[in-house]
PDB file of C-alpha atoms in Angstrom:
ATOM      1  CA  MET A   1       0.000   0.000   0.000  1.00 47.00           C
ATOM      2  CA  ALA A   2       1.338   3.411  -0.941  1.00 58.00           C
ATOM      3  CA  ALA A   3       2.329   5.758   1.850  1.00 70.00           C
ATOM      4  CA  GLU A   4      -0.274   8.368   2.666  1.00 86.00           C
ATOM      5  CA  LYS A   5       0.541  11.837   1.409  1.00 93.00           C
ATOM      6  CA  LEU A   6       0.301  14.811   3.725  1.00 94.00           C
ATOM      7  CA  LEU A   7      -0.360  18.081   1.926  1.00 96.00           C
ATOM      8  CA  SER A   8       1.987  21.000   2.444  1.00 96.00           C
ATOM      9  CA  ASP A   9       0.600  23.996   4.338  1.00 96.00           C
ATOM     10  CA  LYS A  10       0.155  25.851   1.043  1.00 96.00           C
ATOM     11  CA  GLU A  11      -1.632  22.914  -0.588  1.00 96.00           C
ATOM     12  CA  ALA A  12      -3.851  22.377   2.465  1.00 96.00           C
ATOM     13  CA  ALA A  13      -4.827  26.044   2.576  1.00 96.00           C
ATOM     14  CA  LYS A  14      -5.695  25.942  -1.139  1.00 96.00           C
ATOM     15  CA  LEU A  15      -7.793  22.791  -0.789  1.00 97.00           C
ATOM     16  CA  VAL A  16      -9.777  24.110   2.184  1.00 96.00           C
ATOM     17  CA  SER A  17     -10.202  27.519   0.556  1.00 96.00           C
ATOM     18  CA  ASP A  18     -11.591  25.887  -2.585  1.00 97.00           C
ATOM     19  CA  LEU A  19     -13.974  23.708  -0.560  1.00 97.00           C
ATOM     20  CA  CYS A  20     -15.225  26.688   1.462  1.00 96.00           C
ATOM     21  CA  ASN A  21     -15.839  28.619  -1.748  1.00 96.00           C
ATOM     22  CA  HIS A  22     -17.632  25.649  -3.293  1.00 96.00           C
ATOM     23  CA  TYR A  23     -19.885  25.105  -0.263  1.00 96.00           C
ATOM     24  CA  LYS A  24     -20.634  28.737   0.561  1.00 94.00           C
ATOM     25  CA  ASP A  25     -23.942  27.855   2.235  1.00 94.00           C
ATOM     26  CA  ALA A  26     -22.542  25.222   4.603  1.00 94.00           C
ATOM     27  CA  HIS A  27     -23.518  26.011   8.193  1.00 93.00           C
ATOM     28  CA  TYR A  28     -23.958  24.523  11.646  1.00 94.00           C
ATOM     29  CA  TYR A  29     -26.533  21.777  11.495  1.00 92.00           C
ATOM     30  CA  LEU A  30     -28.385  21.918  14.838  1.00 95.00           C
ATOM     31  CA  ASN A  31     -31.252  24.320  15.506  1.00 97.00           C
ATOM     32  CA  PHE A  32     -31.003  26.671  18.497  1.00 97.00           C
ATOM     33  CA  LYS A  33     -31.797  30.229  19.569  1.00 96.00           C
ATOM     34  CA  THR A  34     -29.814  30.738  22.776  1.00 97.00           C
ATOM     35  CA  PRO A  35     -26.451  29.547  24.149  1.00 97.00           C
ATOM     36  CA  ILE A  36     -28.225  27.196  26.568  1.00 98.00           C
ATOM     37  CA  ASP A  37     -30.254  25.754  23.665  1.00 98.00           C
ATOM     38  CA  LEU A  38     -27.003  25.163  21.810  1.00 97.00           C
ATOM     39  CA  LEU A  39     -25.297  23.501  24.760  1.00 98.00           C
ATOM     40  CA  VAL A  40     -28.235  21.145  25.276  1.00 98.00           C
ATOM     41  CA  ALA A  41     -28.610  20.352  21.568  1.00 97.00           C
ATOM     42  CA  ALA A  42     -24.886  19.639  21.275  1.00 95.00           C
ATOM     43  CA  ILE A  43     -25.002  17.211  24.206  1.00 96.00           C
ATOM     44  CA  LEU A  44     -28.045  15.473  22.722  1.00 96.00           C
ATOM     45  CA  SER A  45     -26.435  15.170  19.279  1.00 94.00           C
ATOM     46  CA  ALA A  46     -23.624  12.823  20.331  1.00 90.00           C
ATOM     47  CA  GLN A  47     -24.041   9.541  18.391  1.00 90.00           C
ATOM     48  CA  THR A  48     -27.438  10.771  17.213  1.00 93.00           C
ATOM     49  CA  ARG A  49     -28.417  11.886  13.701  1.00 93.00           C
ATOM     50  CA  ASP A  50     -28.935  15.614  13.231  1.00 93.00           C
ATOM     51  CA  VAL A  51     -32.494  15.130  12.011  1.00 95.00           C
ATOM     52  CA  VAL A  52     -33.364  13.219  15.198  1.00 97.00           C
ATOM     53  CA  THR A  53     -31.814  15.890  17.419  1.00 97.00           C
ATOM     54  CA  ASN A  54     -33.618  18.685  15.573  1.00 97.00           C
ATOM     55  CA  LYS A  55     -36.895  16.780  15.837  1.00 97.00           C
ATOM     56  CA  THR A  56     -36.366  16.369  19.592  1.00 97.00           C
ATOM     57  CA  THR A  57     -35.443  19.914  20.585  1.00 97.00           C
ATOM     58  CA  PRO A  58     -38.497  22.103  19.743  1.00 97.00           C
ATOM     59  CA  ALA A  59     -40.724  20.699  22.498  1.00 97.00           C
ATOM     60  CA  LEU A  60     -37.749  20.494  24.858  1.00 97.00           C
ATOM     61  CA  PHE A  61     -36.813  24.151  24.304  1.00 98.00           C
ATOM     62  CA  GLU A  62     -40.426  25.181  24.797  1.00 97.00           C
ATOM     63  CA  LYS A  63     -40.475  23.478  28.206  1.00 97.00           C
ATOM     64  CA  TYR A  64     -36.962  24.332  29.439  1.00 97.00           C
ATOM     65  CA  LYS A  65     -35.711  27.824  28.568  1.00 96.00           C
ATOM     66  CA  THR A  66     -32.912  28.599  31.045  1.00 98.00           C
ATOM     67  CA  ALA A  67     -30.031  26.857  32.764  1.00 98.00           C
ATOM     68  CA  LYS A  68     -32.027  27.058  35.988  1.00 98.00           C
ATOM     69  CA  ASP A  69     -34.935  25.229  34.347  1.00 98.00           C
ATOM     70  CA  TYR A  70     -32.648  22.332  33.420  1.00 98.00           C
ATOM     71  CA  ALA A  71     -30.794  22.402  36.732  1.00 98.00           C
ATOM     72  CA  ASN A  72     -34.098  21.965  38.578  1.00 97.00           C
ATOM     73  CA  ALA A  73     -35.532  19.420  36.137  1.00 97.00           C
ATOM     74  CA  ASP A  74     -36.753  16.025  37.257  1.00 96.00           C
ATOM     75  CA  PRO A  75     -34.563  13.491  35.375  1.00 95.00           C
ATOM     76  CA  GLU A  76     -37.494  11.240  34.502  1.00 95.00           C
ATOM     77  CA  LYS A  77     -39.546  14.119  33.097  1.00 96.00           C
ATOM     78  CA  LEU A  78     -36.572  15.426  31.136  1.00 97.00           C
ATOM     79  CA  MET A  79     -36.023  11.965  29.680  1.00 96.00           C
ATOM     80  CA  GLU A  80     -39.571  11.962  28.327  1.00 96.00           C
ATOM     81  CA  TYR A  81     -38.588  14.854  26.060  1.00 97.00           C
ATOM     82  CA  ILE A  82     -35.311  13.336  24.878  1.00 97.00           C
ATOM     83  CA  LYS A  83     -36.132   9.627  24.694  1.00 95.00           C
ATOM     84  CA  GLY A  84     -35.687   9.642  20.908  1.00 95.00           C
ATOM     85  CA  VAL A  85     -31.935  10.286  21.098  1.00 96.00           C
ATOM     86  CA  SER A  86     -29.271   7.741  21.974  1.00 95.00           C
ATOM     87  CA  PHE A  87     -28.352   7.225  25.652  1.00 95.00           C
ATOM     88  CA  PRO A  88     -31.093   9.549  26.989  1.00 96.00           C
ATOM     89  CA  ALA A  89     -30.491   8.726  30.656  1.00 96.00           C
ATOM     90  CA  ASN A  90     -26.812   9.618  30.515  1.00 96.00           C
ATOM     91  CA  LYS A  91     -27.498  12.765  28.483  1.00 96.00           C
ATOM     92  CA  ALA A  92     -30.250  13.893  30.884  1.00 97.00           C
ATOM     93  CA  LYS A  93     -27.803  13.508  33.763  1.00 96.00           C
ATOM     94  CA  ASN A  94     -25.101  15.500  31.937  1.00 97.00           C
ATOM     95  CA  ILE A  95     -27.529  18.273  30.975  1.00 97.00           C
ATOM     96  CA  ILE A  96     -28.816  18.648  34.527  1.00 98.00           C
ATOM     97  CA  ASN A  97     -25.354  18.567  36.095  1.00 97.00           C
ATOM     98  CA  ALA A  98     -23.860  20.939  33.514  1.00 97.00           C
ATOM     99  CA  CYS A  99     -26.670  23.403  34.103  1.00 98.00           C
ATOM    100  CA  LYS A 100     -26.303  23.141  37.874  1.00 98.00           C
ATOM    101  CA  THR A 101     -22.672  24.161  37.449  1.00 97.00           C
ATOM    102  CA  ILE A 102     -23.668  27.006  35.124  1.00 98.00           C
ATOM    103  CA  VAL A 103     -26.196  28.296  37.671  1.00 98.00           C
ATOM    104  CA  GLU A 104     -23.852  27.929  40.657  1.00 97.00           C
ATOM    105  CA  LYS A 105     -20.607  29.193  39.092  1.00 96.00           C
ATOM    106  CA  TYR A 106     -21.646  31.392  36.167  1.00 97.00           C
ATOM    107  CA  LYS A 107     -24.958  32.942  37.294  1.00 96.00           C
ATOM    108  CA  GLY A 108     -26.919  30.975  34.702  1.00 97.00           C
ATOM    109  CA  LYS A 109     -24.866  32.098  31.691  1.00 97.00           C
ATOM    110  CA  VAL A 110     -23.163  29.531  29.492  1.00 98.00           C
ATOM    111  CA  PRO A 111     -19.453  30.351  29.848  1.00 97.00           C
ATOM    112  CA  ASP A 112     -17.527  31.739  26.903  1.00 97.00           C
ATOM    113  CA  ARG A 113     -14.110  30.339  27.824  1.00 97.00           C
ATOM    114  CA  MET A 114     -12.717  27.015  26.675  1.00 97.00           C
ATOM    115  CA  ASP A 115     -11.414  25.952  30.091  1.00 97.00           C
ATOM    116  CA  GLN A 116     -14.745  26.713  31.769  1.00 97.00           C
ATOM    117  CA  LEU A 117     -16.734  24.855  29.127  1.00 97.00           C
ATOM    118  CA  LEU A 118     -14.481  21.802  29.396  1.00 96.00           C
ATOM    119  CA  ASP A 119     -15.192  21.742  33.127  1.00 95.00           C
ATOM    120  CA  LEU A 120     -18.890  21.068  32.463  1.00 95.00           C
ATOM    121  CA  PRO A 121     -20.232  17.472  32.460  1.00 91.00           C
ATOM    122  CA  GLY A 122     -20.833  16.113  28.963  1.00 88.00           C
ATOM    123  CA  ILE A 123     -18.767  18.809  27.250  1.00 94.00           C
ATOM    124  CA  GLY A 124     -15.663  17.792  25.316  1.00 94.00           C
ATOM    125  CA  ARG A 125     -13.416  19.926  23.173  1.00 95.00           C
ATOM    126  CA  LYS A 126     -15.525  19.472  20.017  1.00 95.00           C
ATOM    127  CA  THR A 127     -18.648  20.710  21.785  1.00 95.00           C
ATOM    128  CA  ALA A 128     -16.782  23.534  23.514  1.00 97.00           C
ATOM    129  CA  ASN A 129     -15.452  24.756  20.158  1.00 97.00           C
ATOM    130  CA  THR A 130     -18.961  24.483  18.713  1.00 96.00           C
ATOM    131  CA  ILE A 131     -20.434  26.621  21.512  1.00 97.00           C
ATOM    132  CA  LEU A 132     -17.708  29.248  21.316  1.00 97.00           C
ATOM    133  CA  ILE A 133     -18.051  29.596  17.536  1.00 97.00           C
ATOM    134  CA  ASN A 134     -21.818  29.443  17.159  1.00 96.00           C
ATOM    135  CA  ALA A 135     -23.011  31.091  20.372  1.00 96.00           C
ATOM    136  CA  TYR A 136     -20.318  33.726  20.853  1.00 97.00           C
ATOM    137  CA  GLY A 137     -18.449  34.078  17.566  1.00 96.00           C
ATOM    138  CA  ILE A 138     -15.212  33.111  19.324  1.00 97.00           C
ATOM    139  CA  VAL A 139     -12.924  31.048  17.083  1.00 97.00           C
ATOM    140  CA  GLU A 140     -10.208  29.340  19.117  1.00 95.00           C
ATOM    141  CA  GLY A 141     -10.176  26.009  17.353  1.00 96.00           C
ATOM    142  CA  ILE A 142     -11.909  23.636  14.946  1.00 97.00           C
ATOM    143  CA  PRO A 143     -14.688  21.266  16.074  1.00 96.00           C
ATOM    144  CA  VAL A 144     -13.488  17.780  15.130  1.00 96.00           C
ATOM    145  CA  ASP A 145     -16.597  15.713  14.467  1.00 93.00           C
ATOM    146  CA  THR A 146     -17.008  12.356  12.734  1.00 92.00           C
ATOM    147  CA  TRP A 147     -16.710  13.824   9.249  1.00 95.00           C
ATOM    148  CA  VAL A 148     -13.541  15.731  10.091  1.00 97.00           C
ATOM    149  CA  ILE A 149     -12.054  12.531  11.519  1.00 96.00           C
ATOM    150  CA  LYS A 150     -13.045  10.597   8.381  1.00 95.00           C
ATOM    151  CA  LEU A 151     -11.950  13.102   5.760  1.00 97.00           C
ATOM    152  CA  SER A 152      -8.816  14.697   7.211  1.00 97.00           C
ATOM    153  CA  PRO A 153      -6.593  11.670   6.411  1.00 96.00           C
ATOM    154  CA  ARG A 154      -8.179  11.126   2.981  1.00 97.00           C
ATOM    155  CA  LEU A 155      -7.650  14.760   2.014  1.00 97.00           C
ATOM    156  CA  GLY A 156      -4.063  14.774   3.258  1.00 97.00           C
ATOM    157  CA  LEU A 157      -4.718  17.209   6.099  1.00 97.00           C
ATOM    158  CA  SER A 158      -3.644  14.924   8.970  1.00 96.00           C
ATOM    159  CA  LYS A 159      -2.321  11.431   9.609  1.00 94.00           C
ATOM    160  CA  GLN A 160      -3.655  11.371  13.164  1.00 94.00           C
ATOM    161  CA  LYS A 161      -6.661   9.454  14.494  1.00 92.00           C
ATOM    162  CA  ASP A 162      -7.080  11.191  17.844  1.00 95.00           C
ATOM    163  CA  PRO A 163      -9.474  14.181  17.541  1.00 95.00           C
ATOM    164  CA  ASP A 164      -7.305  16.518  19.623  1.00 95.00           C
ATOM    165  CA  LYS A 165      -4.226  15.700  17.519  1.00 96.00           C
ATOM    166  CA  ILE A 166      -6.227  16.133  14.303  1.00 97.00           C
ATOM    167  CA  GLU A 167      -7.293  19.571  15.501  1.00 97.00           C
ATOM    168  CA  LEU A 168      -3.689  20.552  16.194  1.00 97.00           C
ATOM    169  CA  ASP A 169      -2.690  19.462  12.675  1.00 96.00           C
ATOM    170  CA  LEU A 170      -5.552  21.395  11.091  1.00 97.00           C
ATOM    171  CA  LYS A 171      -4.840  24.534  13.106  1.00 97.00           C
ATOM    172  CA  SER A 172      -1.197  24.407  12.045  1.00 96.00           C
ATOM    173  CA  LYS A 173      -2.009  23.967   8.329  1.00 95.00           C
ATOM    174  CA  ILE A 174      -5.240  25.887   7.747  1.00 96.00           C
ATOM    175  CA  PRO A 175      -5.531  29.702   7.863  1.00 96.00           C
ATOM    176  CA  LYS A 176      -7.695  30.823  10.765  1.00 96.00           C
ATOM    177  CA  GLU A 177     -10.207  32.497   8.465  1.00 96.00           C
ATOM    178  CA  TYR A 178     -11.458  29.008   7.518  1.00 97.00           C
ATOM    179  CA  TRP A 179     -11.675  27.507  11.016  1.00 97.00           C
ATOM    180  CA  ARG A 180     -15.236  28.718  11.647  1.00 95.00           C
ATOM    181  CA  LYS A 181     -16.774  26.961   8.633  1.00 96.00           C
ATOM    182  CA  MET A 182     -14.374  24.109   7.987  1.00 96.00           C
ATOM    183  CA  THR A 183     -16.205  21.434  10.003  1.00 96.00           C
ATOM    184  CA  TYR A 184     -19.532  22.132   8.313  1.00 96.00           C
ATOM    185  CA  VAL A 185     -17.931  22.333   4.879  1.00 97.00           C
ATOM    186  CA  LEU A 186     -16.287  18.917   5.330  1.00 97.00           C
ATOM    187  CA  LYS A 187     -19.571  17.444   6.543  1.00 96.00           C
ATOM    188  CA  THR A 188     -21.411  18.810   3.497  1.00 97.00           C
ATOM    189  CA  HIS A 189     -18.632  17.576   1.192  1.00 97.00           C
ATOM    190  CA  GLY A 190     -18.642  14.147   2.816  1.00 97.00           C
ATOM    191  CA  ARG A 191     -22.364  13.702   2.415  1.00 95.00           C
ATOM    192  CA  ALA A 192     -22.436  14.967  -1.169  1.00 96.00           C
ATOM    193  CA  ILE A 193     -19.183  13.683  -2.687  1.00 97.00           C
ATOM    194  CA  CYS A 194     -16.586  12.189  -0.351  1.00 97.00           C
ATOM    195  CA  LYS A 195     -18.558   9.099   0.620  1.00 95.00           C
ATOM    196  CA  PRO A 196     -17.121   5.653   1.486  1.00 92.00           C
ATOM    197  CA  VAL A 197     -16.867   5.230  -2.298  1.00 95.00           C
ATOM    198  CA  PRO A 198     -16.146   8.843  -3.257  1.00 96.00           C
ATOM    199  CA  ILE A 199     -17.526  10.477  -6.396  1.00 96.00           C
ATOM    200  CA  CYS A 200     -14.138  11.873  -7.399  1.00 96.00           C
ATOM    201  CA  SER A 201     -15.332  12.660 -10.928  1.00 95.00           C
ATOM    202  CA  LYS A 202     -17.598  15.377  -9.503  1.00 96.00           C
ATOM    203  CA  CYS A 203     -15.233  16.635  -6.796  1.00 96.00           C
ATOM    204  CA  SER A 204     -14.219  20.296  -6.908  1.00 95.00           C
ATOM    205  CA  VAL A 205     -10.810  19.539  -5.347  1.00 97.00           C
ATOM    206  CA  GLN A 206      -9.980  16.238  -7.060  1.00 94.00           C
ATOM    207  CA  LYS A 207      -6.734  17.614  -8.518  1.00 94.00           C
ATOM    208  CA  LEU A 208      -5.509  18.719  -5.089  1.00 95.00           C
ATOM    209  CA  CYS A 209      -6.731  15.712  -3.086  1.00 96.00           C
ATOM    210  CA  PRO A 210      -4.215  12.862  -2.597  1.00 96.00           C
ATOM    211  CA  LYS A 211      -7.105  10.370  -2.160  1.00 95.00           C
ATOM    212  CA  ASN A 212      -5.381   8.611   0.716  1.00 95.00           C
ATOM    213  CA  GLY A 213      -6.890   5.190   1.411  1.00 91.00           C
ATOM    214  CA  VAL A 214      -9.236   5.350  -1.581  1.00 92.00           C
ATOM    215  CA  THR A 215      -9.314   1.980  -3.336  1.00 90.00           C
ATOM    216  CA  GLU A 216     -12.535   2.465  -5.293  1.00 88.00           C
ATOM    217  CA  ARG A 217     -14.073   5.634  -6.663  1.00 88.00           C
ATOM    218  CA  LEU A 218     -16.704   6.909  -9.056  1.00 86.00           C
TER     219      LEU A 218
END
């Protein structure tokens, strides 16, 4: 098997720039209105399809509007609203405990600092980056979701498998102006073109992409 090619910084910047230009309308995929909505939706979305999460949240957000509402929620009643997502019991526990911390330490406001977000139950670095970017417009990093993990090696952007190490590679190779949209662009590209059997013939970056690990393509 041929060694995987890692793009140079210049090549990586060009590839991501071209993808961002191609998918101008790519955007965050969960529905929310407030930072607390976003935090809850992001927790619910783990190992759950976007469409299921977005179907679950309207009634939930109508019932629970503030961190205090969630902090004081009865776990069984909360689970009734979120039973359609995966692992509802664990997610209900994380939501309640995260919101208790937000009420007790941050006066009910979802924190806007990475270290404070990572201190909340159920919040990892991907979710913290997501909240900072989409709730506060703060771009410190790149949310590394399933699609970023899948496509980064194929596109020659990283050889790592650990999400935190992938993020470090991407931050070192990609200009910061693309960090905000990159995750959603890769997700859109993965769903449309860069599938398990990629449709390389219709890919806007096929000449730049090293196609690492691709053994069959359309």
